[in-house]
Amino acid sequence: MSWVGGSESRGLWPMLAFPLDAADVEWVDHGLYATRTGWNRFPVATELLVRFRRLLGDDGVLAAEDELVVYECDGYVVEKKAPDVVLFPTTTEQVSEIVRTCNEFDVPFVPRGAGTSLAGGCLPVGGGVMISLTRMKSILEVNLQDRYAVVQPGLVNLHLTRHLAGTGFHYAPDPSSQGACTIGGNVATNSGGPHTLKYGVTVNHVLGLEVVMPDGQVVEFGGVAEGLAGYDLVGLFVGSEGTFGICTQVTVRLTRNPERTGRCWASSRRSAMPPRPSARSSRRALFRRHSK
């Protein structure tokens, strides 16, 4: 009889220790064990999942293997690894509690937005807990006088632009996945877009952040005012792809719409340039010139 579990295990399994018949187990790796009859998964860490369900409710926890396949990669489909559980918090306090619980059980965790990125930053390489922020999608405040808005990270980029329609302002960063990507994901990857050349990338439009640090502590970087004294921690955090912490609230700069817009039509080179004379017509013209 042998025991499986301990600190060497990955994902949700470091606190597990249960007997397996050594004659039936061939080898163990990443939450799966091979037996003479096929593959099996370790029993789910009951205590951990009970705490998550108590915090988020049953609809806030995904642990079924067929449901986890959706979260095995982002837009970068070359590498894939499914998490052991996906959680859907709706408040900063819930995110903080999740992080503290993961630290208590020595379980790895990774945040995720809409999964449209091509960077692979939300890939759960070591398994464990994936914290999906897609349900934190509210617009908390819009201040047109001071030109800022406070939003949650799961808000779809385009939804903010539509919310501002008719106000004379817009949110400038517009990635190609604008209709699906989230503001939190834009912050994590420092997204750009067609307006980059004129307005800059995401970091140029983020004024402040609320962040859950890796130990569960909640801190704030920046604020609604520009030019704050001290280190530019907002600039440091934007583009870190979740390695410094989990963004739970974003204060973004609003940009005034241009007074006038227009379209510029460009013709193809063939239609724009005069027709090139043929070799025969060129010879005739040259002959006539020398004949005079």
mmCIF file of N, CA and C in Angstrom, residues 204-257:
data_model
loop_
_atom_site.group_PDB
_atom_site.id
_atom_site.type_symbol
_atom_site.label_atom_id
_atom_site.label_comp_id
_atom_site.label_asym_id
_atom_site.label_seq_id
_atom_site.Cartn_x
_atom_site.Cartn_y
_atom_site.Cartn_z
ATOM 1 N N ASN A 204 -1.704 54.387 -21.493
ATOM 2 C CA ASN A 204 -1.873 55.836 -21.606
ATOM 3 C C ASN A 204 -3.275 56.296 -21.230
ATOM 4 N N HIS A 205 -4.172 55.350 -20.935
ATOM 5 C CA HIS A 205 -5.561 55.699 -20.634
ATOM 6 C C HIS A 205 -6.042 55.102 -19.313
ATOM 7 N N VAL A 206 -5.129 54.586 -18.508
ATOM 8 C CA VAL A 206 -5.482 54.058 -17.192
ATOM 9 C C VAL A 206 -4.957 55.017 -16.130
ATOM 10 N N LEU A 207 -5.862 55.531 -15.316
ATOM 11 C CA LEU A 207 -5.498 56.481 -14.273
ATOM 12 C C LEU A 207 -5.264 55.808 -12.928
ATOM 13 N N GLY A 208 -6.062 54.780 -12.632
ATOM 14 C CA GLY A 208 -5.961 54.133 -11.330
ATOM 15 C C GLY A 208 -6.397 52.688 -11.385
ATOM 16 N N LEU A 209 -5.961 51.916 -10.399
ATOM 17 C CA LEU A 209 -6.270 50.489 -10.340
ATOM 18 C C LEU A 209 -6.543 50.074 -8.900
ATOM 19 N N GLU A 210 -7.469 49.155 -8.752
ATOM 20 C CA GLU A 210 -7.640 48.429 -7.492
ATOM 21 C C GLU A 210 -7.161 47.012 -7.748
ATOM 22 N N VAL A 211 -6.253 46.531 -6.900
ATOM 23 C CA VAL A 211 -5.559 45.273 -7.183
ATOM 24 C C VAL A 211 -5.572 44.377 -5.953
ATOM 25 N N VAL A 212 -5.836 43.098 -6.172
ATOM 26 C CA VAL A 212 -5.661 42.082 -5.136
ATOM 27 C C VAL A 212 -4.268 41.493 -5.316
ATOM 28 N N MET A 213 -3.428 41.676 -4.329
ATOM 29 C CA MET A 213 -2.048 41.219 -4.406
ATOM 30 C C MET A 213 -1.973 39.697 -4.218
ATOM 31 N N PRO A 214 -0.835 39.072 -4.512
ATOM 32 C CA PRO A 214 -0.717 37.610 -4.414
ATOM 33 C C PRO A 214 -0.995 37.041 -3.023
ATOM 34 N N ASP A 215 -0.912 37.868 -1.983
ATOM 35 C CA ASP A 215 -1.215 37.391 -0.633
ATOM 36 C C ASP A 215 -2.664 37.674 -0.225
ATOM 37 N N GLY A 216 -3.462 38.261 -1.138
ATOM 38 C CA GLY A 216 -4.861 38.557 -0.839
ATOM 39 C C GLY A 216 -5.114 39.967 -0.370
ATOM 40 N N GLN A 217 -4.062 40.737 -0.142
ATOM 41 C CA GLN A 217 -4.226 42.124 0.295
ATOM 42 C C GLN A 217 -4.755 42.972 -0.856
ATOM 43 N N VAL A 218 -5.654 43.910 -0.552
ATOM 44 C CA VAL A 218 -6.226 44.800 -1.565
ATOM 45 C C VAL A 218 -5.532 46.153 -1.482
ATOM 46 N N VAL A 219 -4.978 46.614 -2.599
ATOM 47 C CA VAL A 219 -4.282 47.896 -2.649
ATOM 48 C C VAL A 219 -4.800 48.707 -3.816
ATOM 49 N N GLU A 220 -4.516 50.006 -3.799
ATOM 50 C CA GLU A 220 -4.913 50.905 -4.877
ATOM 51 C C GLU A 220 -3.682 51.605 -5.431
ATOM 52 N N PHE A 221 -3.607 51.672 -6.750
ATOM 53 C CA PHE A 221 -2.533 52.376 -7.444
ATOM 54 C C PHE A 221 -3.147 53.553 -8.197
ATOM 55 N N GLY A 222 -2.462 54.700 -8.178
ATOM 56 C CA GLY A 222 -2.945 55.850 -8.929
ATOM 57 C C GLY A 222 -4.239 56.392 -8.362
ATOM 58 N N GLY A 223 -5.036 57.016 -9.222
ATOM 59 C CA GLY A 223 -6.306 57.606 -8.805
ATOM 60 C C GLY A 223 -6.915 58.397 -9.942
ATOM 61 N N VAL A 224 -7.930 59.195 -9.629
ATOM 62 C CA VAL A 224 -8.617 59.957 -10.678
ATOM 63 C C VAL A 224 -7.818 61.170 -11.123
ATOM 64 N N ALA A 225 -6.891 61.631 -10.282
ATOM 65 C CA ALA A 225 -6.076 62.791 -10.637
ATOM 66 C C ALA A 225 -4.832 62.346 -11.393
ATOM 67 N N GLU A 226 -4.392 63.174 -12.325
ATOM 68 C CA GLU A 226 -3.191 62.875 -13.081
ATOM 69 C C GLU A 226 -1.974 63.495 -12.405
ATOM 70 N N GLY A 227 -0.789 62.961 -12.748
ATOM 71 C CA GLY A 227 0.452 63.531 -12.257
ATOM 72 C C GLY A 227 0.673 63.356 -10.765
ATOM 73 N N LEU A 228 0.247 62.215 -10.209
ATOM 74 C CA LEU A 228 0.456 61.971 -8.783
ATOM 75 C C LEU A 228 1.934 61.772 -8.483
ATOM 76 N N ALA A 229 2.359 62.203 -7.297
ATOM 77 C CA ALA A 229 3.755 62.043 -6.908
ATOM 78 C C ALA A 229 4.066 60.583 -6.614
ATOM 79 N N GLY A 230 5.322 60.228 -6.719
ATOM 80 C CA GLY A 230 5.747 58.862 -6.401
ATOM 81 C C GLY A 230 5.955 58.020 -7.643
ATOM 82 N N TYR A 231 6.225 56.740 -7.421
ATOM 83 C CA TYR A 231 6.489 55.822 -8.519
ATOM 84 C C TYR A 231 5.221 55.583 -9.351
ATOM 85 N N ASP A 232 5.422 55.329 -10.625
ATOM 86 C CA ASP A 232 4.315 55.045 -11.532
ATOM 87 C C ASP A 232 3.967 53.560 -11.435
ATOM 88 N N LEU A 233 3.248 53.200 -10.379
ATOM 89 C CA LEU A 233 2.894 51.801 -10.164
ATOM 90 C C LEU A 233 1.808 51.343 -11.132
ATOM 91 N N VAL A 234 0.996 52.290 -11.613
ATOM 92 C CA VAL A 234 -0.002 51.936 -12.631
ATOM 93 C C VAL A 234 0.706 51.498 -13.904
ATOM 94 N N GLY A 235 1.698 52.268 -14.334
ATOM 95 C CA GLY A 235 2.464 51.906 -15.520
ATOM 96 C C GLY A 235 3.213 50.601 -15.360
ATOM 97 N N LEU A 236 3.635 50.307 -14.138
ATOM 98 C CA LEU A 236 4.320 49.038 -13.873
ATOM 99 C C LEU A 236 3.364 47.863 -13.963
ATOM 100 N N PHE A 237 2.139 48.054 -13.467
ATOM 101 C CA PHE A 237 1.176 46.954 -13.414
ATOM 102 C C PHE A 237 0.576 46.647 -14.778
ATOM 103 N N VAL A 238 0.254 47.683 -15.549
ATOM 104 C CA VAL A 238 -0.369 47.473 -16.856
ATOM 105 C C VAL A 238 0.609 46.724 -17.768
ATOM 106 N N GLY A 239 0.146 45.610 -18.313
ATOM 107 C CA GLY A 239 0.988 44.783 -19.171
ATOM 108 C C GLY A 239 1.678 43.648 -18.451
ATOM 109 N N SER A 240 1.436 43.502 -17.146
ATOM 110 C CA SER A 240 2.112 42.449 -16.369
ATOM 111 C C SER A 240 1.417 41.101 -16.474
ATOM 112 N N GLU A 241 0.271 41.024 -17.168
ATOM 113 C CA GLU A 241 -0.448 39.775 -17.432
ATOM 114 C C GLU A 241 -0.766 38.983 -16.166
ATOM 115 N N GLY A 242 -1.130 39.686 -15.101
ATOM 116 C CA GLY A 242 -1.570 39.021 -13.884
ATOM 117 C C GLY A 242 -0.463 38.524 -12.985
ATOM 118 N N THR A 243 0.798 38.780 -13.322
ATOM 119 C CA THR A 243 1.897 38.263 -12.508
ATOM 120 C C THR A 243 2.117 39.087 -11.244
ATOM 121 N N PHE A 244 1.673 40.349 -11.213
ATOM 122 C CA PHE A 244 1.851 41.195 -10.039
ATOM 123 C C PHE A 244 0.627 41.174 -9.127
ATOM 124 N N GLY A 245 -0.511 40.784 -9.653
ATOM 125 C CA GLY A 245 -1.741 40.792 -8.882
ATOM 126 C C GLY A 245 -2.938 40.689 -9.800
ATOM 127 N N ILE A 246 -4.136 40.755 -9.215
ATOM 128 C CA ILE A 246 -5.378 40.635 -9.974
ATOM 129 C C ILE A 246 -6.122 41.956 -9.907
ATOM 130 N N CYS A 247 -6.320 42.563 -11.068
ATOM 131 C CA CYS A 247 -7.029 43.839 -11.148
ATOM 132 C C CYS A 247 -8.524 43.614 -10.934
ATOM 133 N N THR A 248 -9.125 44.354 -10.015
ATOM 134 C CA THR A 248 -10.549 44.205 -9.733
ATOM 135 C C THR A 248 -11.350 45.485 -9.994
ATOM 136 N N GLN A 249 -10.652 46.576 -10.305
ATOM 137 C CA GLN A 249 -11.338 47.830 -10.615
ATOM 138 C C GLN A 249 -10.373 48.727 -11.376
ATOM 139 N N VAL A 250 -10.890 49.405 -12.411
ATOM 140 C CA VAL A 250 -10.037 50.231 -13.270
ATOM 141 C C VAL A 250 -10.654 51.618 -13.413
ATOM 142 N N THR A 251 -9.832 52.638 -13.228
ATOM 143 C CA THR A 251 -10.236 54.015 -13.522
ATOM 144 C C THR A 251 -9.585 54.415 -14.837
ATOM 145 N N VAL A 252 -10.385 54.658 -15.857
ATOM 146 C CA VAL A 252 -9.868 54.932 -17.197
ATOM 147 C C VAL A 252 -10.110 56.383 -17.589
ATOM 148 N N ARG A 253 -9.242 56.887 -18.433
ATOM 149 C CA ARG A 253 -9.388 58.236 -18.962
ATOM 150 C C ARG A 253 -10.360 58.235 -20.133
ATOM 151 N N LEU A 254 -11.230 59.235 -20.173
ATOM 152 C CA LEU A 254 -12.145 59.403 -21.298
ATOM 153 C C LEU A 254 -11.609 60.490 -22.220
ATOM 154 N N THR A 255 -11.712 60.252 -23.516
ATOM 155 C CA THR A 255 -11.184 61.162 -24.526
ATOM 156 C C THR A 255 -12.337 61.830 -25.272
ATOM 157 N N ARG A 256 -12.199 63.143 -25.486
ATOM 158 C CA ARG A 256 -13.241 63.869 -26.202
ATOM 159 C C ARG A 256 -13.255 63.442 -27.669
ATOM 160 N N ASN A 257 -14.442 63.295 -28.215
ATOM 161 C CA ASN A 257 -14.563 62.940 -29.620
ATOM 162 C C ASN A 257 -13.996 64.046 -30.505
#
